Amino acid sequence: MTHRVRSVAMILNYVRLGNDCLGRRLELGLSGEGAAVLLPFDKTTLYTYERGKEPNMKVGNFLALCNLYDLDPRDYFELER
């Protein structure tokens, strides 16, 4: 028996991710500079992500943020409308 799977477009909720990242960074007592040392990008990029201003975030950067702040990547995707 063959099943057809319909593709579903998913989008990253980068505003929610940014808010959660900023909140976790502050909870952990990390400065932007301190967090950037632990990430594969600079503090300017980090601040851009935290403000939810980067809709084209690289997958590696997204996963690095989730890893650093212990966030579940699945929580930040929504069905495209």
PDB file of C-alpha atoms in Angstrom:
ATOM      1  CA  MET A   1       0.000   0.000   0.000  1.00  0.00           C
ATOM      2  CA  THR A   2       1.319   3.445  -0.921  1.00  0.00           C
ATOM      3  CA  HIS A   3       0.615   6.565   1.087  1.00  0.00           C
ATOM      4  CA  ARG A   4       0.893  10.011  -0.310  1.00  0.00           C
ATOM      5  CA  VAL A   5       2.390  12.572   2.026  1.00  0.00           C
ATOM      6  CA  ARG A   6       1.437  16.148   1.449  1.00  0.00           C
ATOM      7  CA  SER A   7       4.184  18.649   2.071  1.00  0.00           C
ATOM      8  CA  VAL A   8       3.512  21.352   4.601  1.00  0.00           C
ATOM      9  CA  ALA A   9       5.364  24.651   4.599  1.00  0.00           C
ATOM     10  CA  MET A  10       6.821  25.603   7.955  1.00  0.00           C
ATOM     11  CA  ILE A  11       8.175  28.974   8.966  1.00  0.00           C
ATOM     12  CA  LEU A  12      10.455  29.949  11.811  1.00  0.00           C
ATOM     13  CA  ASN A  13       8.877  32.248  14.394  1.00  0.00           C
ATOM     14  CA  TYR A  14      12.020  34.354  14.734  1.00  0.00           C
ATOM     15  CA  VAL A  15      10.335  36.983  16.941  1.00  0.00           C
ATOM     16  CA  ARG A  16       9.431  34.375  19.569  1.00  0.00           C
ATOM     17  CA  LEU A  17      12.891  32.843  19.297  1.00  0.00           C
ATOM     18  CA  GLY A  18      14.504  36.248  19.798  1.00  0.00           C
ATOM     19  CA  ASN A  19      12.405  36.989  22.876  1.00  0.00           C
ATOM     20  CA  ASP A  20      13.189  33.589  24.391  1.00  0.00           C
ATOM     21  CA  CYS A  21      16.908  33.907  23.647  1.00  0.00           C
ATOM     22  CA  LEU A  22      17.112  37.332  25.251  1.00  0.00           C
ATOM     23  CA  GLY A  23      15.182  36.125  28.282  1.00  0.00           C
ATOM     24  CA  ARG A  24      17.395  33.048  28.713  1.00  0.00           C
ATOM     25  CA  ARG A  25      20.586  35.094  28.268  1.00  0.00           C
ATOM     26  CA  LEU A  26      19.493  37.480  30.996  1.00  0.00           C
ATOM     27  CA  GLU A  27      18.394  34.599  33.267  1.00  0.00           C
ATOM     28  CA  LEU A  28      21.841  33.070  32.869  1.00  0.00           C
ATOM     29  CA  GLY A  29      23.514  36.402  33.647  1.00  0.00           C
ATOM     30  CA  LEU A  30      25.342  36.491  30.320  1.00  0.00           C
ATOM     31  CA  SER A  31      26.256  39.718  28.580  1.00  0.00           C
ATOM     32  CA  GLY A  32      25.944  39.897  24.816  1.00  0.00           C
ATOM     33  CA  GLU A  33      29.725  39.696  24.585  1.00  0.00           C
ATOM     34  CA  GLY A  34      29.812  36.692  26.914  1.00  0.00           C
ATOM     35  CA  ALA A  35      27.182  34.830  24.912  1.00  0.00           C
ATOM     36  CA  ALA A  36      28.845  35.676  21.594  1.00  0.00           C
ATOM     37  CA  VAL A  37      32.060  33.992  22.760  1.00  0.00           C
ATOM     38  CA  LEU A  38      30.059  30.757  23.030  1.00  0.00           C
ATOM     39  CA  LEU A  39      28.353  31.159  19.640  1.00  0.00           C
ATOM     40  CA  PRO A  40      29.590  30.919  16.039  1.00  0.00           C
ATOM     41  CA  PHE A  41      28.710  34.574  15.337  1.00  0.00           C
ATOM     42  CA  ASP A  42      29.395  38.007  16.809  1.00  0.00           C
ATOM     43  CA  LYS A  43      27.431  40.048  19.349  1.00  0.00           C
ATOM     44  CA  THR A  44      25.944  42.316  16.669  1.00  0.00           C
ATOM     45  CA  THR A  45      24.356  39.295  15.016  1.00  0.00           C
ATOM     46  CA  LEU A  46      23.188  38.048  18.420  1.00  0.00           C
ATOM     47  CA  TYR A  47      21.460  41.369  19.140  1.00  0.00           C
ATOM     48  CA  THR A  48      19.807  41.267  15.702  1.00  0.00           C
ATOM     49  CA  TYR A  49      18.454  37.784  16.456  1.00  0.00           C
ATOM     50  CA  GLU A  50      17.270  38.807  19.924  1.00  0.00           C
ATOM     51  CA  ARG A  51      15.277  41.697  18.445  1.00  0.00           C
ATOM     52  CA  GLY A  52      13.588  39.269  16.031  1.00  0.00           C
ATOM     53  CA  LYS A  53      14.907  41.227  13.068  1.00  0.00           C
ATOM     54  CA  GLU A  54      16.480  38.375  11.063  1.00  0.00           C
ATOM     55  CA  PRO A  55      13.979  36.253   9.152  1.00  0.00           C
ATOM     56  CA  ASN A  56      16.756  34.519   7.170  1.00  0.00           C
ATOM     57  CA  MET A  57      18.721  33.040  10.057  1.00  0.00           C
ATOM     58  CA  LYS A  58      21.249  30.356   9.138  1.00  0.00           C
ATOM     59  CA  VAL A  59      20.293  26.880  10.342  1.00  0.00           C
ATOM     60  CA  GLY A  60      23.618  26.475  12.156  1.00  0.00           C
ATOM     61  CA  ASN A  61      23.096  29.739  14.034  1.00  0.00           C
ATOM     62  CA  PHE A  62      19.548  28.750  14.961  1.00  0.00           C
ATOM     63  CA  LEU A  63      20.724  25.414  16.345  1.00  0.00           C
ATOM     64  CA  ALA A  64      23.631  27.060  18.198  1.00  0.00           C
ATOM     65  CA  LEU A  65      21.191  29.416  19.966  1.00  0.00           C
ATOM     66  CA  CYS A  66      18.871  26.554  20.878  1.00  0.00           C
ATOM     67  CA  ASN A  67      21.799  24.530  22.187  1.00  0.00           C
ATOM     68  CA  LEU A  68      23.305  27.360  24.241  1.00  0.00           C
ATOM     69  CA  TYR A  69      20.005  28.349  25.836  1.00  0.00           C
ATOM     70  CA  ASP A  70      18.592  24.818  26.120  1.00  0.00           C
ATOM     71  CA  LEU A  71      15.619  25.589  23.872  1.00  0.00           C
ATOM     72  CA  ASP A  72      13.708  22.977  21.870  1.00  0.00           C
ATOM     73  CA  PRO A  73      14.012  23.893  18.168  1.00  0.00           C
ATOM     74  CA  ARG A  74      10.583  22.398  17.469  1.00  0.00           C
ATOM     75  CA  ASP A  75       8.944  25.124  19.561  1.00  0.00           C
ATOM     76  CA  TYR A  76       9.787  27.806  16.996  1.00  0.00           C
ATOM     77  CA  PHE A  77       8.164  26.473  13.829  1.00  0.00           C
ATOM     78  CA  GLU A  78       4.641  27.186  12.679  1.00  0.00           C
ATOM     79  CA  LEU A  79       2.581  26.197   9.665  1.00  0.00           C
ATOM     80  CA  GLU A  80       2.859  28.790   6.948  1.00  0.00           C
ATOM     81  CA  ARG A  81      -0.407  30.644   6.444  1.00  0.00           C
TER      82      ARG A  81
END
